[in-house]
mmCIF file with all atom_site columns, C-alpha atoms in Angstrom:
data_model
loop_
_atom_site.group_PDB
_atom_site.id
_atom_site.type_symbol
_atom_site.label_atom_id
_atom_site.label_alt_id
_atom_site.label_comp_id
_atom_site.label_asym_id
_atom_site.label_entity_id
_atom_site.label_seq_id
_atom_site.pdbx_PDB_ins_code
_atom_site.Cartn_x
_atom_site.Cartn_y
_atom_site.Cartn_z
_atom_site.occupancy
_atom_site.B_iso_or_equiv
_atom_site.pdbx_formal_charge
_atom_site.auth_seq_id
_atom_site.auth_comp_id
_atom_site.auth_asym_id
_atom_site.auth_atom_id
_atom_site.pdbx_PDB_model_num
ATOM 1   C CA . ALA A 1 1   ? 88.361  104.344 108.896 1.00 56.00 ? 177 ALA A CA 1
ATOM 2   C CA . LEU A 1 2   ? 89.550  107.816 107.900 1.00 70.00 ? 178 LEU A CA 1
ATOM 3   C CA . ALA A 1 3   ? 88.272  111.383 108.035 1.00 68.00 ? 179 ALA A CA 1
ATOM 4   C CA . GLU A 1 4   ? 89.877  114.776 107.539 1.00 68.00 ? 180 GLU A CA 1
ATOM 5   C CA . CYS A 1 5   ? 92.046  116.255 110.316 1.00 69.00 ? 181 CYS A CA 1
ATOM 6   C CA . THR A 1 6   ? 91.629  113.629 112.968 1.00 74.00 ? 182 THR A CA 1
ATOM 7   C CA . SER A 1 7   ? 93.208  110.353 114.001 1.00 77.00 ? 183 SER A CA 1
ATOM 8   C CA . PRO A 1 8   ? 92.496  107.167 112.049 1.00 82.00 ? 184 PRO A CA 1
ATOM 9   C CA . VAL A 1 9   ? 90.138  104.660 113.640 1.00 85.00 ? 185 VAL A CA 1
ATOM 10  C CA . GLN A 1 10  ? 91.260  101.048 113.854 1.00 86.00 ? 186 GLN A CA 1
ATOM 11  C CA . VAL A 1 11  ? 88.541  98.579  112.874 1.00 88.00 ? 187 VAL A CA 1
ATOM 12  C CA . SER A 1 12  ? 88.361  94.787  112.887 1.00 92.00 ? 188 SER A CA 1
ATOM 13  C CA . VAL A 1 13  ? 88.268  92.802  109.657 1.00 91.00 ? 189 VAL A CA 1
ATOM 14  C CA . PRO A 1 14  ? 85.926  91.451  108.415 1.00 91.00 ? 190 PRO A CA 1
ATOM 15  C CA . GLY A 1 15  ? 83.381  92.674  111.004 1.00 91.00 ? 191 GLY A CA 1
ATOM 16  C CA . LEU A 1 16  ? 84.364  96.371  110.866 1.00 90.00 ? 192 LEU A CA 1
ATOM 17  C CA . ASP A 1 17  ? 83.872  96.762  114.616 1.00 93.00 ? 193 ASP A CA 1
ATOM 18  C CA . THR A 1 18  ? 85.492  99.916  116.007 1.00 91.00 ? 194 THR A CA 1
ATOM 19  C CA . LEU A 1 19  ? 88.583  98.944  118.015 1.00 92.00 ? 195 LEU A CA 1
ATOM 20  C CA . ASP A 1 20  ? 90.396  102.180 118.881 1.00 90.00 ? 196 ASP A CA 1
ATOM 21  C CA . MET A 1 21  ? 91.700  105.540 117.673 1.00 85.00 ? 197 MET A CA 1
ATOM 22  C CA . VAL A 1 22  ? 95.304  105.511 116.458 1.00 82.00 ? 198 VAL A CA 1
ATOM 23  C CA . ASP A 1 23  ? 97.044  108.310 118.375 1.00 79.00 ? 199 ASP A CA 1
ATOM 24  C CA . LEU A 1 24  ? 99.447  110.094 116.039 1.00 73.00 ? 200 LEU A CA 1
ATOM 25  C CA . GLY A 1 25  ? 99.940  113.217 118.099 1.00 71.00 ? 201 GLY A CA 1
ATOM 26  C CA . GLY A 1 26  ? 98.742  115.202 115.076 1.00 74.00 ? 202 GLY A CA 1
ATOM 27  C CA . SER A 1 27  ? 96.275  114.989 112.251 1.00 80.00 ? 203 SER A CA 1
ATOM 28  C CA . PHE A 1 28  ? 95.645  112.552 109.418 1.00 81.00 ? 204 PHE A CA 1
ATOM 29  C CA . ASN A 1 29  ? 93.774  113.129 106.166 1.00 81.00 ? 205 ASN A CA 1
ATOM 30  C CA . ALA A 1 30  ? 91.482  110.745 104.350 1.00 76.00 ? 206 ALA A CA 1
ATOM 31  C CA . HIS A 1 31  ? 93.760  110.131 101.344 1.00 83.00 ? 207 HIS A CA 1
ATOM 32  C CA . PRO A 1 32  ? 96.997  108.370 102.323 1.00 88.00 ? 208 PRO A CA 1
ATOM 33  C CA . LYS A 1 33  ? 98.949  106.678 99.546  1.00 90.00 ? 209 LYS A CA 1
ATOM 34  C CA . VAL A 1 34  ? 100.502 103.201 99.454  1.00 91.00 ? 210 VAL A CA 1
ATOM 35  C CA . CYS A 1 35  ? 103.782 102.932 97.558  1.00 89.00 ? 211 CYS A CA 1
ATOM 36  C CA . PRO A 1 36  ? 103.413 100.097 95.029  1.00 87.00 ? 212 PRO A CA 1
ATOM 37  C CA . LEU A 1 37  ? 107.143 99.291  95.279  1.00 88.00 ? 213 LEU A CA 1
ATOM 38  C CA . SER A 1 38  ? 107.817 99.357  99.033  1.00 90.00 ? 214 SER A CA 1
ATOM 39  C CA . GLY A 1 39  ? 104.322 98.953  100.511 1.00 92.00 ? 215 GLY A CA 1
ATOM 40  C CA . GLU A 1 40  ? 104.900 102.052 102.671 1.00 94.00 ? 216 GLU A CA 1
ATOM 41  C CA . LEU A 1 41  ? 101.902 104.152 103.682 1.00 91.00 ? 217 LEU A CA 1
ATOM 42  C CA . ILE A 1 42  ? 102.535 107.872 103.061 1.00 92.00 ? 218 ILE A CA 1
ATOM 43  C CA . TRP A 1 43  ? 100.167 110.288 104.788 1.00 90.00 ? 219 TRP A CA 1
ATOM 44  C CA . CYS A 1 44  ? 99.654  113.881 105.843 1.00 89.00 ? 220 CYS A CA 1
ATOM 45  C CA . GLY A 1 45  ? 97.147  115.966 107.737 1.00 86.00 ? 221 GLY A CA 1
ATOM 46  C CA . TYR A 1 46  ? 96.699  119.667 108.356 1.00 84.00 ? 222 TYR A CA 1
ATOM 47  C CA . ARG A 1 47  ? 96.123  121.737 111.484 1.00 81.00 ? 223 ARG A CA 1
ATOM 48  C CA . ILE A 1 48  ? 95.047  125.358 111.793 1.00 77.00 ? 224 ILE A CA 1
ATOM 49  C CA . GLY A 1 49  ? 95.884  127.408 114.862 1.00 73.00 ? 225 GLY A CA 1
ATOM 50  C CA . SER A 1 50  ? 93.781  130.062 116.569 1.00 66.00 ? 226 SER A CA 1
ATOM 51  C CA . GLU A 1 51  ? 95.716  132.861 114.843 1.00 68.00 ? 227 GLU A CA 1
ATOM 52  C CA . GLY A 1 52  ? 95.315  131.336 111.379 1.00 62.00 ? 228 GLY A CA 1
ATOM 53  C CA . GLU A 1 53  ? 98.777  129.768 111.290 1.00 74.00 ? 229 GLU A CA 1
ATOM 54  C CA . GLY A 1 54  ? 99.026  126.236 110.014 1.00 83.00 ? 230 GLY A CA 1
ATOM 55  C CA . ALA A 1 55  ? 100.998 123.036 110.284 1.00 86.00 ? 231 ALA A CA 1
ATOM 56  C CA . LEU A 1 56  ? 101.220 119.975 108.110 1.00 87.00 ? 232 LEU A CA 1
ATOM 57  C CA . ASP A 1 57  ? 101.776 116.587 109.750 1.00 89.00 ? 233 ASP A CA 1
ATOM 58  C CA . TYR A 1 58  ? 103.643 114.203 107.435 1.00 92.00 ? 234 TYR A CA 1
ATOM 59  C CA . GLY A 1 59  ? 104.496 110.580 108.002 1.00 91.00 ? 235 GLY A CA 1
ATOM 60  C CA . VAL A 1 60  ? 105.588 107.329 106.418 1.00 93.00 ? 236 VAL A CA 1
ATOM 61  C CA . TRP A 1 61  ? 104.792 103.905 107.844 1.00 91.00 ? 237 TRP A CA 1
ATOM 62  C CA . ASP A 1 62  ? 106.616 100.812 106.657 1.00 94.00 ? 238 ASP A CA 1
ATOM 63  C CA . CYS A 1 63  ? 104.740 97.841  105.210 1.00 91.00 ? 239 CYS A CA 1
ATOM 64  C CA . ASP A 1 64  ? 104.381 96.397  108.750 1.00 91.00 ? 240 ASP A CA 1
ATOM 65  C CA . GLY A 1 65  ? 102.671 99.556  110.028 1.00 86.00 ? 241 GLY A CA 1
ATOM 66  C CA . HIS A 1 66  ? 105.649 100.939 111.972 1.00 91.00 ? 242 HIS A CA 1
ATOM 67  C CA . GLU A 1 67  ? 106.608 104.602 111.778 1.00 91.00 ? 243 GLU A CA 1
ATOM 68  C CA . ALA A 1 68  ? 109.530 105.083 109.385 1.00 94.00 ? 244 ALA A CA 1
ATOM 69  C CA . HIS A 1 69  ? 109.462 108.880 109.157 1.00 93.00 ? 245 HIS A CA 1
ATOM 70  C CA . ARG A 1 70  ? 107.546 111.706 110.797 1.00 92.00 ? 246 ARG A CA 1
ATOM 71  C CA . ALA A 1 71  ? 107.743 115.501 110.430 1.00 93.00 ? 247 ALA A CA 1
ATOM 72  C CA . VAL A 1 72  ? 105.732 118.593 111.292 1.00 91.00 ? 248 VAL A CA 1
ATOM 73  C CA . ILE A 1 73  ? 105.977 121.290 108.635 1.00 89.00 ? 249 ILE A CA 1
ATOM 74  C CA . GLN A 1 74  ? 105.098 124.752 109.957 1.00 88.00 ? 250 GLN A CA 1
ATOM 75  C CA . LEU A 1 75  ? 103.106 126.953 107.559 1.00 83.00 ? 251 LEU A CA 1
ATOM 76  C CA . PRO A 1 76  ? 102.547 130.729 107.700 1.00 82.00 ? 252 PRO A CA 1
ATOM 77  C CA . HIS A 1 77  ? 98.825  130.238 107.089 1.00 78.00 ? 253 HIS A CA 1
ATOM 78  C CA . GLY A 1 78  ? 96.144  127.633 107.592 1.00 76.00 ? 254 GLY A CA 1
ATOM 79  C CA . VAL A 1 79  ? 95.549  125.721 104.382 1.00 76.00 ? 255 VAL A CA 1
ATOM 80  C CA . VAL A 1 80  ? 93.444  122.712 103.471 1.00 77.00 ? 256 VAL A CA 1
ATOM 81  C CA . VAL A 1 81  ? 95.805  120.010 102.207 1.00 79.00 ? 257 VAL A CA 1
ATOM 82  C CA . HIS A 1 82  ? 93.248  117.517 101.017 1.00 76.00 ? 258 HIS A CA 1
ATOM 83  C CA . ASP A 1 83  ? 95.556  115.184 99.101  1.00 83.00 ? 259 ASP A CA 1
ATOM 84  C CA . LEU A 1 84  ? 99.173  114.494 98.205  1.00 87.00 ? 260 LEU A CA 1
ATOM 85  C CA . ALA A 1 85  ? 101.109 112.931 95.367  1.00 88.00 ? 261 ALA A CA 1
ATOM 86  C CA . VAL A 1 86  ? 104.011 110.505 95.625  1.00 89.00 ? 262 VAL A CA 1
ATOM 87  C CA . THR A 1 87  ? 106.817 109.858 93.153  1.00 86.00 ? 263 THR A CA 1
ATOM 88  C CA . ALA A 1 88  ? 109.717 107.422 93.418  1.00 83.00 ? 264 ALA A CA 1
ATOM 89  C CA . HIS A 1 89  ? 111.761 110.052 95.308  1.00 86.00 ? 265 HIS A CA 1
ATOM 90  C CA . HIS A 1 90  ? 109.407 112.813 96.490  1.00 88.00 ? 266 HIS A CA 1
ATOM 91  C CA . THR A 1 91  ? 106.161 113.544 98.262  1.00 90.00 ? 267 THR A CA 1
ATOM 92  C CA . VAL A 1 92  ? 104.299 116.513 96.779  1.00 89.00 ? 268 VAL A CA 1
ATOM 93  C CA . PHE A 1 93  ? 101.893 118.602 98.870  1.00 84.00 ? 269 PHE A CA 1
ATOM 94  C CA . LEU A 1 94  ? 99.502  120.948 97.131  1.00 76.00 ? 270 LEU A CA 1
ATOM 95  C CA . ASP A 1 95  ? 99.461  124.366 98.836  1.00 72.00 ? 271 ASP A CA 1
ATOM 96  C CA . CYS A 1 96  ? 96.218  125.475 97.207  1.00 69.00 ? 272 CYS A CA 1
ATOM 97  C CA . PRO A 1 97  ? 94.766  128.975 97.632  1.00 62.00 ? 273 PRO A CA 1
ATOM 98  C CA . LEU A 1 98  ? 91.938  127.749 99.882  1.00 66.00 ? 274 LEU A CA 1
ATOM 99  C CA . LEU A 1 99  ? 92.845  129.472 103.146 1.00 65.00 ? 275 LEU A CA 1
ATOM 100 C CA . LEU A 1 100 ? 90.885  129.060 106.375 1.00 67.00 ? 276 LEU A CA 1
ATOM 101 C CA . SER A 1 101 ? 90.394  131.700 109.051 1.00 73.00 ? 277 SER A CA 1
ATOM 102 C CA . PRO A 1 102 ? 89.082  130.444 112.419 1.00 75.00 ? 278 PRO A CA 1
ATOM 103 C CA . GLU A 1 103 ? 88.897  134.085 113.551 1.00 78.00 ? 279 GLU A CA 1
ATOM 104 C CA . ASP A 1 104 ? 86.446  134.955 110.753 1.00 78.00 ? 280 ASP A CA 1
ATOM 105 C CA . ALA A 1 105 ? 84.337  131.902 111.558 1.00 78.00 ? 281 ALA A CA 1
ATOM 106 C CA . LEU A 1 106 ? 84.102  132.963 115.215 1.00 82.00 ? 282 LEU A CA 1
ATOM 107 C CA . HIS A 1 107 ? 82.780  136.360 114.102 1.00 83.00 ? 283 HIS A CA 1
ATOM 108 C CA . GLY A 1 108 ? 80.099  134.953 111.818 1.00 85.00 ? 284 GLY A CA 1
ATOM 109 C CA . LYS A 1 109 ? 82.020  135.520 108.597 1.00 81.00 ? 285 LYS A CA 1
ATOM 110 C CA . ALA A 1 110 ? 82.786  132.886 105.991 1.00 74.00 ? 286 ALA A CA 1
ATOM 111 C CA . PRO A 1 111 ? 85.815  130.917 107.250 1.00 64.00 ? 287 PRO A CA 1
ATOM 112 C CA . VAL A 1 112 ? 87.246  130.610 103.711 1.00 63.00 ? 288 VAL A CA 1
#
């Protein structure tokens, strides 16, 4: 089970009973991609710091569910990275102009 900016939840099949959170040490978005050639799961998630700075967690799991690659990409601003695209050789992140400000939200202003 997936949601934005949190850890995935492991569930049983076919009963869908909640088993456990998968601790990634970062965030995970709700739209990972599976490579049709390798079976790898490609995922990302975003984090926004208290000063408005951001980070993008990026990972690749092999077809057996083991971590093959992991990186944290520091960003100068907090941004909602809701999805990604995958080609044969690249992962593309969309740095859209939707910026979030936790500071504004704390002061009753619109956080976007």
